[in-house]
């Protein structure tokens, strides 16, 4: 979640209004002079290592149903590692047909360089699959988010070098990558479903809110656009706003991950669509 404070509202509205008239630049174009964000300055002593966010108050790493799920039991599992995995599936398959098919459901094709650059910076570089050193600046804590907000998490201090990522109790309801051993067969039967969204997907959503770290790429503000939550909202959202909508990133990375490991070359249709198509061809 990215709270829209009164002081933030004007800038977010400006970013949304101008996104259609002045498209956000991709990672290889000249910066948009109307926004002009600069690259973050990161402590050079920390650049040599990859990192996970830091665990803070309210997270019990000894509880396997809560904080223990963030770090996992080995370097390849746990929500921190799985969030990097979701993003790295996107960056390492950038030109694959399945990537293009899923990407087009959530973003304008012309924004792909921007999205890939955002994921690459969070991962630590163009060819990286772990976390950037700066990710250790994020402190993950347990707590409450704003009442009535549909998101189970919130990133506070998104314009700062050391933000706080709050996970509510509702976040722990979301599964891990390996929770459902029958995920591929279940999703083939159900079609697109909220059940695909992982605890790691929530982290991806919150990470992309970090404008201090990512703003020089997208030259705007990544917020929670109105009606942009969930896979249906993210797909239906005006594509000119998608690059500034956190759940578009979360759902793109999540659907692509499942599409690749479950061998669904076009991703997933809405529930029932595949069934109707098969019945029509029978």
PDB file of C-alpha atoms in Angstrom:
ATOM      1  CA  UNK A   1       0.000   0.000   0.000  1.00  0.00           C
ATOM      2  CA  UNK A   2       1.048   3.565  -0.696  1.00  0.00           C
ATOM      3  CA  UNK A   3      -0.890   6.041   1.437  1.00  0.00           C
ATOM      4  CA  UNK A   4      -2.158   9.122  -0.371  1.00  0.00           C
ATOM      5  CA  UNK A   5      -1.499  11.845   2.191  1.00  0.00           C
ATOM      6  CA  UNK A   6      -2.867  15.357   1.484  1.00  0.00           C
ATOM      7  CA  UNK A   7       0.629  16.645   0.687  1.00  0.00           C
ATOM      8  CA  UNK A   8       1.147  13.731  -1.672  1.00  0.00           C
ATOM      9  CA  UNK A   9      -2.201  14.001  -3.467  1.00  0.00           C
ATOM     10  CA  UNK A  10      -1.242  16.848  -5.779  1.00  0.00           C
ATOM     11  CA  UNK A  11       1.924  15.159  -6.992  1.00  0.00           C
ATOM     12  CA  UNK A  12       0.162  11.831  -7.553  1.00  0.00           C
ATOM     13  CA  UNK A  13      -2.671  13.480  -9.471  1.00  0.00           C
ATOM     14  CA  UNK A  14      -0.128  15.374 -11.552  1.00  0.00           C
ATOM     15  CA  UNK A  15       1.715  12.154 -12.303  1.00  0.00           C
ATOM     16  CA  UNK A  16      -1.503  10.418 -13.341  1.00  0.00           C
ATOM     17  CA  UNK A  17      -2.772  13.327 -15.416  1.00  0.00           C
ATOM     18  CA  UNK A  18       0.490  13.781 -17.241  1.00  0.00           C
ATOM     19  CA  UNK A  19       1.124  10.096 -17.848  1.00  0.00           C
ATOM     20  CA  UNK A  20      -1.146  10.078 -20.909  1.00  0.00           C
ATOM     21  CA  UNK A  21       0.097  13.362 -22.339  1.00  0.00           C
ATOM     22  CA  UNK A  22       3.746  12.841 -21.433  1.00  0.00           C
ATOM     23  CA  UNK A  23       4.520   9.103 -21.186  1.00  0.00           C
ATOM     24  CA  UNK A  24       6.915   8.076 -18.445  1.00  0.00           C
ATOM     25  CA  UNK A  25      10.362   7.461 -19.933  1.00  0.00           C
ATOM     26  CA  UNK A  26      11.762   3.976 -20.224  1.00  0.00           C
ATOM     27  CA  UNK A  27      15.045   3.104 -18.556  1.00  0.00           C
ATOM     28  CA  UNK A  28      17.082   4.111 -21.590  1.00  0.00           C
ATOM     29  CA  UNK A  29      15.485   7.445 -22.523  1.00  0.00           C
ATOM     30  CA  UNK A  30      16.192  10.978 -21.358  1.00  0.00           C
ATOM     31  CA  UNK A  31      14.599  11.899 -18.000  1.00  0.00           C
ATOM     32  CA  UNK A  32      11.262  13.678 -18.189  1.00  0.00           C
ATOM     33  CA  UNK A  33      12.022  17.319 -17.248  1.00  0.00           C
ATOM     34  CA  UNK A  34       8.543  17.705 -15.727  1.00  0.00           C
ATOM     35  CA  UNK A  35       9.427  15.216 -12.963  1.00  0.00           C
ATOM     36  CA  UNK A  36      13.236  15.121 -12.875  1.00  0.00           C
ATOM     37  CA  UNK A  37      14.101  12.612 -10.185  1.00  0.00           C
ATOM     38  CA  UNK A  38      17.744  11.707  -9.673  1.00  0.00           C
ATOM     39  CA  UNK A  39      19.398   8.383  -8.920  1.00  0.00           C
ATOM     40  CA  UNK A  40      19.541   7.500  -5.211  1.00  0.00           C
ATOM     41  CA  UNK A  41      22.831   7.878  -3.380  1.00  0.00           C
ATOM     42  CA  UNK A  42      23.658   4.615  -1.623  1.00  0.00           C
ATOM     43  CA  UNK A  43      26.452   3.956   0.861  1.00  0.00           C
ATOM     44  CA  UNK A  44      29.291   2.594  -1.270  1.00  0.00           C
ATOM     45  CA  UNK A  45      30.392   0.303   1.581  1.00  0.00           C
ATOM     46  CA  UNK A  46      27.162  -1.656   1.164  1.00  0.00           C
ATOM     47  CA  UNK A  47      27.263  -2.104  -2.598  1.00  0.00           C
ATOM     48  CA  UNK A  48      29.333  -5.277  -2.614  1.00  0.00           C
ATOM     49  CA  UNK A  49      26.700  -7.538  -1.080  1.00  0.00           C
ATOM     50  CA  UNK A  50      23.141  -8.541  -1.769  1.00  0.00           C
ATOM     51  CA  UNK A  51      20.614  -8.121   0.992  1.00  0.00           C
ATOM     52  CA  UNK A  52      17.159  -8.831   2.310  1.00  0.00           C
ATOM     53  CA  UNK A  53      15.081  -6.294   4.193  1.00  0.00           C
ATOM     54  CA  UNK A  54      15.775  -5.996   7.916  1.00  0.00           C
ATOM     55  CA  UNK A  55      13.411  -7.607  10.426  1.00  0.00           C
ATOM     56  CA  UNK A  56      11.962  -5.171  12.951  1.00  0.00           C
ATOM     57  CA  UNK A  57       9.454  -5.095  15.801  1.00  0.00           C
ATOM     58  CA  UNK A  58       6.316  -7.195  15.658  1.00  0.00           C
ATOM     59  CA  UNK A  59       7.855  -9.938  13.500  1.00  0.00           C
ATOM     60  CA  UNK A  60       8.560 -13.246  15.246  1.00  0.00           C
ATOM     61  CA  UNK A  61      11.135 -15.079  13.135  1.00  0.00           C
ATOM     62  CA  UNK A  62      10.775 -18.080  15.428  1.00  0.00           C
ATOM     63  CA  UNK A  63       7.138 -18.503  14.416  1.00  0.00           C
ATOM     64  CA  UNK A  64       6.976 -20.695  11.283  1.00  0.00           C
ATOM     65  CA  UNK A  65       3.503 -19.365  10.503  1.00  0.00           C
ATOM     66  CA  UNK A  66       4.599 -15.730  10.690  1.00  0.00           C
ATOM     67  CA  UNK A  67       8.085 -14.229  10.637  1.00  0.00           C
ATOM     68  CA  UNK A  68       9.742 -17.542   9.923  1.00  0.00           C
ATOM     69  CA  UNK A  69       8.063 -17.449   6.528  1.00  0.00           C
ATOM     70  CA  UNK A  70       9.973 -14.345   5.502  1.00  0.00           C
ATOM     71  CA  UNK A  71      13.451 -15.827   5.793  1.00  0.00           C
ATOM     72  CA  UNK A  72      12.587 -19.435   5.016  1.00  0.00           C
ATOM     73  CA  UNK A  73      14.655 -22.504   5.781  1.00  0.00           C
ATOM     74  CA  UNK A  74      17.211 -22.095   2.981  1.00  0.00           C
ATOM     75  CA  UNK A  75      18.330 -19.406   0.493  1.00  0.00           C
ATOM     76  CA  UNK A  76      15.744 -20.439  -2.124  1.00  0.00           C
ATOM     77  CA  UNK A  77      12.564 -20.255  -0.064  1.00  0.00           C
ATOM     78  CA  UNK A  78      10.899 -17.785   2.241  1.00  0.00           C
ATOM     79  CA  UNK A  79       8.982 -14.728   1.090  1.00  0.00           C
ATOM     80  CA  UNK A  80      12.086 -12.527   0.751  1.00  0.00           C
ATOM     81  CA  UNK A  81      13.714 -15.001  -1.647  1.00  0.00           C
ATOM     82  CA  UNK A  82      10.452 -15.711  -3.449  1.00  0.00           C
ATOM     83  CA  UNK A  83       9.810 -12.003  -4.079  1.00  0.00           C
ATOM     84  CA  UNK A  84      13.196 -11.806  -5.803  1.00  0.00           C
ATOM     85  CA  UNK A  85      12.304 -14.970  -7.699  1.00  0.00           C
ATOM     86  CA  UNK A  86       9.064 -13.440  -9.000  1.00  0.00           C
ATOM     87  CA  UNK A  87      10.906 -10.383 -10.284  1.00  0.00           C
ATOM     88  CA  UNK A  88      13.804 -12.369 -11.739  1.00  0.00           C
ATOM     89  CA  UNK A  89      11.419 -14.552 -13.737  1.00  0.00           C
ATOM     90  CA  UNK A  90      10.266 -11.318 -15.369  1.00  0.00           C
ATOM     91  CA  UNK A  91      13.725  -9.903 -16.083  1.00  0.00           C
ATOM     92  CA  UNK A  92      15.299 -13.144 -17.313  1.00  0.00           C
ATOM     93  CA  UNK A  93      12.441 -13.961 -19.713  1.00  0.00           C
ATOM     94  CA  UNK A  94      11.908 -10.405 -20.954  1.00  0.00           C
ATOM     95  CA  UNK A  95      11.790 -11.339 -24.666  1.00  0.00           C
ATOM     96  CA  UNK A  96       9.944 -14.649 -24.307  1.00  0.00           C
ATOM     97  CA  UNK A  97       6.444 -14.869 -25.841  1.00  0.00           C
ATOM     98  CA  UNK A  98       4.851 -15.854 -22.531  1.00  0.00           C
ATOM     99  CA  UNK A  99       6.324 -12.749 -20.889  1.00  0.00           C
ATOM    100  CA  UNK A 100       4.962 -10.511 -23.631  1.00  0.00           C
ATOM    101  CA  UNK A 101       1.532 -12.158 -23.431  1.00  0.00           C
ATOM    102  CA  UNK A 102       1.219 -11.645 -19.686  1.00  0.00           C
ATOM    103  CA  UNK A 103       2.805  -8.186 -19.720  1.00  0.00           C
ATOM    104  CA  UNK A 104       0.210  -6.900 -22.205  1.00  0.00           C
ATOM    105  CA  UNK A 105      -2.579  -7.760 -19.767  1.00  0.00           C
ATOM    106  CA  UNK A 106      -1.248  -5.263 -17.229  1.00  0.00           C
ATOM    107  CA  UNK A 107       0.898  -2.637 -18.997  1.00  0.00           C
ATOM    108  CA  UNK A 108       1.408  -0.792 -22.247  1.00  0.00           C
ATOM    109  CA  UNK A 109       4.047  -2.714 -24.241  1.00  0.00           C
ATOM    110  CA  UNK A 110       6.019   0.533 -24.525  1.00  0.00           C
ATOM    111  CA  UNK A 111       6.501   0.589 -20.738  1.00  0.00           C
ATOM    112  CA  UNK A 112       8.337  -2.728 -20.600  1.00  0.00           C
ATOM    113  CA  UNK A 113      11.805  -1.184 -20.296  1.00  0.00           C
ATOM    114  CA  UNK A 114      10.603   0.845 -17.322  1.00  0.00           C
ATOM    115  CA  UNK A 115       9.106  -2.156 -15.548  1.00  0.00           C
ATOM    116  CA  UNK A 116      12.181  -4.288 -16.226  1.00  0.00           C
ATOM    117  CA  UNK A 117      14.486  -1.527 -14.965  1.00  0.00           C
ATOM    118  CA  UNK A 118      12.488  -1.233 -11.734  1.00  0.00           C
ATOM    119  CA  UNK A 119      12.708  -4.958 -11.090  1.00  0.00           C
ATOM    120  CA  UNK A 120      16.398  -4.999 -12.040  1.00  0.00           C
ATOM    121  CA  UNK A 121      17.220  -2.221  -9.568  1.00  0.00           C
ATOM    122  CA  UNK A 122      15.424  -4.040  -6.768  1.00  0.00           C
ATOM    123  CA  UNK A 123      17.296  -7.222  -7.687  1.00  0.00           C
ATOM    124  CA  UNK A 124      20.679  -5.483  -7.725  1.00  0.00           C
ATOM    125  CA  UNK A 125      21.441  -5.176 -11.445  1.00  0.00           C
ATOM    126  CA  UNK A 126      20.456  -6.229 -14.951  1.00  0.00           C
ATOM    127  CA  UNK A 127      21.598  -9.839 -14.527  1.00  0.00           C
ATOM    128  CA  UNK A 128      21.015 -10.167 -10.796  1.00  0.00           C
ATOM    129  CA  UNK A 129      18.511 -12.524  -9.194  1.00  0.00           C
ATOM    130  CA  UNK A 130      19.103 -11.651  -5.528  1.00  0.00           C
ATOM    131  CA  UNK A 131      18.377  -8.433  -3.670  1.00  0.00           C
ATOM    132  CA  UNK A 132      20.122  -5.109  -4.130  1.00  0.00           C
ATOM    133  CA  UNK A 133      22.258  -4.041  -1.174  1.00  0.00           C
ATOM    134  CA  UNK A 134      19.898  -1.136  -0.555  1.00  0.00           C
ATOM    135  CA  UNK A 135      17.077  -3.563   0.245  1.00  0.00           C
ATOM    136  CA  UNK A 136      18.579  -3.900   3.736  1.00  0.00           C
ATOM    137  CA  UNK A 137      17.461  -0.298   4.294  1.00  0.00           C
ATOM    138  CA  UNK A 138      13.842  -1.495   4.388  1.00  0.00           C
ATOM    139  CA  UNK A 139      12.691  -2.472   7.880  1.00  0.00           C
ATOM    140  CA  UNK A 140       9.820  -4.966   7.960  1.00  0.00           C
ATOM    141  CA  UNK A 141       7.592  -4.693  11.027  1.00  0.00           C
ATOM    142  CA  UNK A 142       4.294  -6.119  12.191  1.00  0.00           C
ATOM    143  CA  UNK A 143       1.369  -3.812  12.820  1.00  0.00           C
ATOM    144  CA  UNK A 144      -1.910  -2.399  11.625  1.00  0.00           C
ATOM    145  CA  UNK A 145      -2.614  -0.644   8.355  1.00  0.00           C
ATOM    146  CA  UNK A 146      -5.231   2.029   7.823  1.00  0.00           C
ATOM    147  CA  UNK A 147      -8.721   0.800   8.723  1.00  0.00           C
ATOM    148  CA  UNK A 148     -10.793  -0.113   5.690  1.00  0.00           C
ATOM    149  CA  UNK A 149      -7.802  -0.415   3.402  1.00  0.00           C
ATOM    150  CA  UNK A 150      -7.906  -3.595   1.286  1.00  0.00           C
ATOM    151  CA  UNK A 151      -4.120  -3.987   1.337  1.00  0.00           C
ATOM    152  CA  UNK A 152      -2.577  -6.206   4.043  1.00  0.00           C
ATOM    153  CA  UNK A 153       0.635  -4.163   4.072  1.00  0.00           C
ATOM    154  CA  UNK A 154       1.906  -0.596   3.879  1.00  0.00           C
ATOM    155  CA  UNK A 155       5.195   1.112   3.012  1.00  0.00           C
ATOM    156  CA  UNK A 156       5.842   4.146   5.202  1.00  0.00           C
ATOM    157  CA  UNK A 157       8.563   6.617   4.257  1.00  0.00           C
ATOM    158  CA  UNK A 158       8.554   5.767   0.548  1.00  0.00           C
ATOM    159  CA  UNK A 159      10.419   9.007  -0.197  1.00  0.00           C
ATOM    160  CA  UNK A 160      13.125   8.168   2.351  1.00  0.00           C
ATOM    161  CA  UNK A 161      16.260   5.993   2.123  1.00  0.00           C
ATOM    162  CA  UNK A 162      15.098   3.855   5.082  1.00  0.00           C
ATOM    163  CA  UNK A 163      11.371   3.080   4.754  1.00  0.00           C
ATOM    164  CA  UNK A 164       9.302   0.816   6.987  1.00  0.00           C
ATOM    165  CA  UNK A 165       7.216  -1.989   5.495  1.00  0.00           C
ATOM    166  CA  UNK A 166       4.328  -2.876   7.795  1.00  0.00           C
ATOM    167  CA  UNK A 167       2.763  -6.328   7.486  1.00  0.00           C
ATOM    168  CA  UNK A 168      -0.660  -6.724   9.089  1.00  0.00           C
ATOM    169  CA  UNK A 169      -1.990 -10.012  10.437  1.00  0.00           C
ATOM    170  CA  UNK A 170      -3.952 -10.429   7.200  1.00  0.00           C
ATOM    171  CA  UNK A 171      -0.696 -10.700   5.251  1.00  0.00           C
ATOM    172  CA  UNK A 172       0.098 -14.058   6.856  1.00  0.00           C
ATOM    173  CA  UNK A 173      -3.025 -15.573   5.290  1.00  0.00           C
ATOM    174  CA  UNK A 174      -1.377 -15.409   1.863  1.00  0.00           C
ATOM    175  CA  UNK A 175       0.400 -18.593   0.726  1.00  0.00           C
ATOM    176  CA  UNK A 176       4.013 -19.278  -0.077  1.00  0.00           C
ATOM    177  CA  UNK A 177       5.228 -20.573  -3.430  1.00  0.00           C
ATOM    178  CA  UNK A 178       5.145 -24.209  -2.308  1.00  0.00           C
ATOM    179  CA  UNK A 179       2.056 -24.139  -0.085  1.00  0.00           C
ATOM    180  CA  UNK A 180      -0.199 -25.799  -2.680  1.00  0.00           C
ATOM    181  CA  UNK A 181       1.435 -28.852  -4.225  1.00  0.00           C
ATOM    182  CA  UNK A 182      -1.401 -29.003  -6.777  1.00  0.00           C
ATOM    183  CA  UNK A 183      -1.213 -25.345  -7.779  1.00  0.00           C
ATOM    184  CA  UNK A 184      -0.669 -25.937 -11.499  1.00  0.00           C
ATOM    185  CA  UNK A 185      -3.576 -28.348 -11.895  1.00  0.00           C
ATOM    186  CA  UNK A 186      -5.819 -26.212  -9.696  1.00  0.00           C
ATOM    187  CA  UNK A 187      -5.082 -23.054 -11.680  1.00  0.00           C
ATOM    188  CA  UNK A 188      -5.543 -24.873 -14.997  1.00  0.00           C
ATOM    189  CA  UNK A 189      -9.017 -25.789 -13.799  1.00  0.00           C
ATOM    190  CA  UNK A 190      -9.967 -22.501 -12.138  1.00  0.00           C
ATOM    191  CA  UNK A 191      -8.388 -20.011 -14.484  1.00  0.00           C
ATOM    192  CA  UNK A 192      -7.129 -16.724 -13.095  1.00  0.00           C
ATOM    193  CA  UNK A 193      -7.658 -16.576  -9.337  1.00  0.00           C
ATOM    194  CA  UNK A 194      -6.736 -14.544  -6.273  1.00  0.00           C
ATOM    195  CA  UNK A 195      -5.264 -17.766  -4.858  1.00  0.00           C
ATOM    196  CA  UNK A 196      -2.167 -17.208  -7.026  1.00  0.00           C
ATOM    197  CA  UNK A 197      -1.131 -14.137  -5.031  1.00  0.00           C
ATOM    198  CA  UNK A 198       1.632 -14.961  -2.564  1.00  0.00           C
ATOM    199  CA  UNK A 199       3.101 -13.382   0.549  1.00  0.00           C
ATOM    200  CA  UNK A 200       6.019 -12.672  -1.801  1.00  0.00           C
ATOM    201  CA  UNK A 201       3.640 -10.892  -4.194  1.00  0.00           C
ATOM    202  CA  UNK A 202       2.692  -8.522  -1.379  1.00  0.00           C
ATOM    203  CA  UNK A 203       6.377  -7.716  -0.898  1.00  0.00           C
ATOM    204  CA  UNK A 204       6.820  -6.963  -4.614  1.00  0.00           C
ATOM    205  CA  UNK A 205       3.804  -4.637  -4.448  1.00  0.00           C
ATOM    206  CA  UNK A 206       5.270  -2.772  -1.481  1.00  0.00           C
ATOM    207  CA  UNK A 207       8.823  -2.652  -2.838  1.00  0.00           C
ATOM    208  CA  UNK A 208       7.768  -0.800  -5.996  1.00  0.00           C
ATOM    209  CA  UNK A 209       6.251   1.970  -3.847  1.00  0.00           C
ATOM    210  CA  UNK A 210       9.804   2.962  -2.832  1.00  0.00           C
ATOM    211  CA  UNK A 211      10.038   6.167  -4.846  1.00  0.00           C
ATOM    212  CA  UNK A 212      13.313   7.234  -3.213  1.00  0.00           C
ATOM    213  CA  UNK A 213      15.009   4.187  -4.733  1.00  0.00           C
ATOM    214  CA  UNK A 214      13.035   3.835  -7.971  1.00  0.00           C
ATOM    215  CA  UNK A 215      11.779   7.318  -8.824  1.00  0.00           C
ATOM    216  CA  UNK A 216      14.656   8.147 -11.164  1.00  0.00           C
ATOM    217  CA  UNK A 217      13.448   5.279 -13.376  1.00  0.00           C
ATOM    218  CA  UNK A 218       9.715   5.934 -13.574  1.00  0.00           C
ATOM    219  CA  UNK A 219       9.896   9.713 -12.983  1.00  0.00           C
ATOM    220  CA  UNK A 220       6.607   9.807 -11.111  1.00  0.00           C
ATOM    221  CA  UNK A 221       4.962   8.240  -8.059  1.00  0.00           C
ATOM    222  CA  UNK A 222       3.905   4.600  -7.861  1.00  0.00           C
ATOM    223  CA  UNK A 223       0.718   4.612  -5.801  1.00  0.00           C
ATOM    224  CA  UNK A 224      -2.413   2.486  -5.395  1.00  0.00           C
ATOM    225  CA  UNK A 225      -4.546   3.753  -8.234  1.00  0.00           C
ATOM    226  CA  UNK A 226      -8.304   3.855  -7.706  1.00  0.00           C
ATOM    227  CA  UNK A 227      -9.800   0.490  -8.721  1.00  0.00           C
ATOM    228  CA  UNK A 228      -6.303  -0.854  -9.402  1.00  0.00           C
ATOM    229  CA  UNK A 229      -6.306  -3.639  -6.776  1.00  0.00           C
ATOM    230  CA  UNK A 230      -6.464  -7.336  -7.584  1.00  0.00           C
ATOM    231  CA  UNK A 231      -5.878  -9.049 -10.895  1.00  0.00           C
ATOM    232  CA  UNK A 232      -9.201  -7.848 -12.314  1.00  0.00           C
ATOM    233  CA  UNK A 233      -8.606  -4.252 -11.264  1.00  0.00           C
ATOM    234  CA  UNK A 234      -5.008  -4.280 -12.465  1.00  0.00           C
ATOM    235  CA  UNK A 235      -5.986  -5.678 -15.857  1.00  0.00           C
ATOM    236  CA  UNK A 236      -8.891  -3.249 -16.301  1.00  0.00           C
ATOM    237  CA  UNK A 237      -6.925  -0.169 -15.205  1.00  0.00           C
ATOM    238  CA  UNK A 238      -6.096   2.462 -17.815  1.00  0.00           C
ATOM    239  CA  UNK A 239      -2.746   1.229 -19.121  1.00  0.00           C
ATOM    240  CA  UNK A 240      -1.366   4.771 -19.030  1.00  0.00           C
ATOM    241  CA  UNK A 241      -1.707   4.590 -15.237  1.00  0.00           C
ATOM    242  CA  UNK A 242      -0.461   1.022 -14.829  1.00  0.00           C
ATOM    243  CA  UNK A 243       3.230   1.912 -14.586  1.00  0.00           C
ATOM    244  CA  UNK A 244       2.248   4.051 -11.571  1.00  0.00           C
ATOM    245  CA  UNK A 245       0.102   1.330  -9.933  1.00  0.00           C
ATOM    246  CA  UNK A 246       1.782  -1.023  -7.469  1.00  0.00           C
ATOM    247  CA  UNK A 247      -0.603  -3.949  -7.881  1.00  0.00           C
ATOM    248  CA  UNK A 248       0.022  -3.988 -11.637  1.00  0.00           C
ATOM    249  CA  UNK A 249       3.612  -4.973 -10.833  1.00  0.00           C
ATOM    250  CA  UNK A 250       2.559  -7.484  -8.200  1.00  0.00           C
ATOM    251  CA  UNK A 251       0.056  -9.226 -10.426  1.00  0.00           C
ATOM    252  CA  UNK A 252       2.183  -9.169 -13.575  1.00  0.00           C
ATOM    253  CA  UNK A 253       5.094 -10.813 -11.751  1.00  0.00           C
ATOM    254  CA  UNK A 254       2.783 -13.308 -10.051  1.00  0.00           C
ATOM    255  CA  UNK A 255       0.832 -14.400 -13.116  1.00  0.00           C
ATOM    256  CA  UNK A 256       4.021 -14.656 -15.176  1.00  0.00           C
ATOM    257  CA  UNK A 257       5.643 -16.864 -12.544  1.00  0.00           C
ATOM    258  CA  UNK A 258       2.738 -19.313 -12.528  1.00  0.00           C
ATOM    259  CA  UNK A 259       2.400 -19.188 -16.316  1.00  0.00           C
ATOM    260  CA  UNK A 260       6.042 -20.213 -16.728  1.00  0.00           C
ATOM    261  CA  UNK A 261       6.271 -22.962 -14.128  1.00  0.00           C
ATOM    262  CA  UNK A 262       2.821 -24.328 -15.035  1.00  0.00           C
ATOM    263  CA  UNK A 263       3.506 -24.099 -18.787  1.00  0.00           C
ATOM    264  CA  UNK A 264       0.641 -21.779 -19.690  1.00  0.00           C
ATOM    265  CA  UNK A 265       2.066 -19.971 -22.754  1.00  0.00           C
ATOM    266  CA  UNK A 266      -0.561 -17.204 -22.758  1.00  0.00           C
ATOM    267  CA  UNK A 267      -0.994 -16.870 -19.033  1.00  0.00           C
ATOM    268  CA  UNK A 268      -4.437 -17.339 -17.534  1.00  0.00           C
ATOM    269  CA  UNK A 269      -7.871 -16.297 -18.737  1.00  0.00           C
ATOM    270  CA  UNK A 270     -10.659 -15.179 -16.462  1.00  0.00           C
ATOM    271  CA  UNK A 271     -12.425 -18.047 -14.660  1.00  0.00           C
ATOM    272  CA  UNK A 272     -14.412 -20.270 -17.011  1.00  0.00           C
ATOM    273  CA  UNK A 273     -12.994 -18.908 -20.262  1.00  0.00           C
ATOM    274  CA  UNK A 274     -10.708 -21.879 -20.925  1.00  0.00           C
ATOM    275  CA  UNK A 275     -13.562 -24.245 -20.127  1.00  0.00           C
ATOM    276  CA  UNK A 276     -15.910 -22.573 -22.579  1.00  0.00           C
ATOM    277  CA  UNK A 277     -13.237 -22.610 -25.280  1.00  0.00           C
ATOM    278  CA  UNK A 278     -12.616 -26.337 -24.798  1.00  0.00           C
ATOM    279  CA  UNK A 279     -16.325 -27.062 -24.822  1.00  0.00           C
ATOM    280  CA  UNK A 280     -16.760 -25.062 -28.026  1.00  0.00           C
ATOM    281  CA  UNK A 281     -14.022 -27.037 -29.756  1.00  0.00           C
ATOM    282  CA  UNK A 282     -15.271 -30.436 -28.542  1.00  0.00           C
TER     283      UNK A 282
END
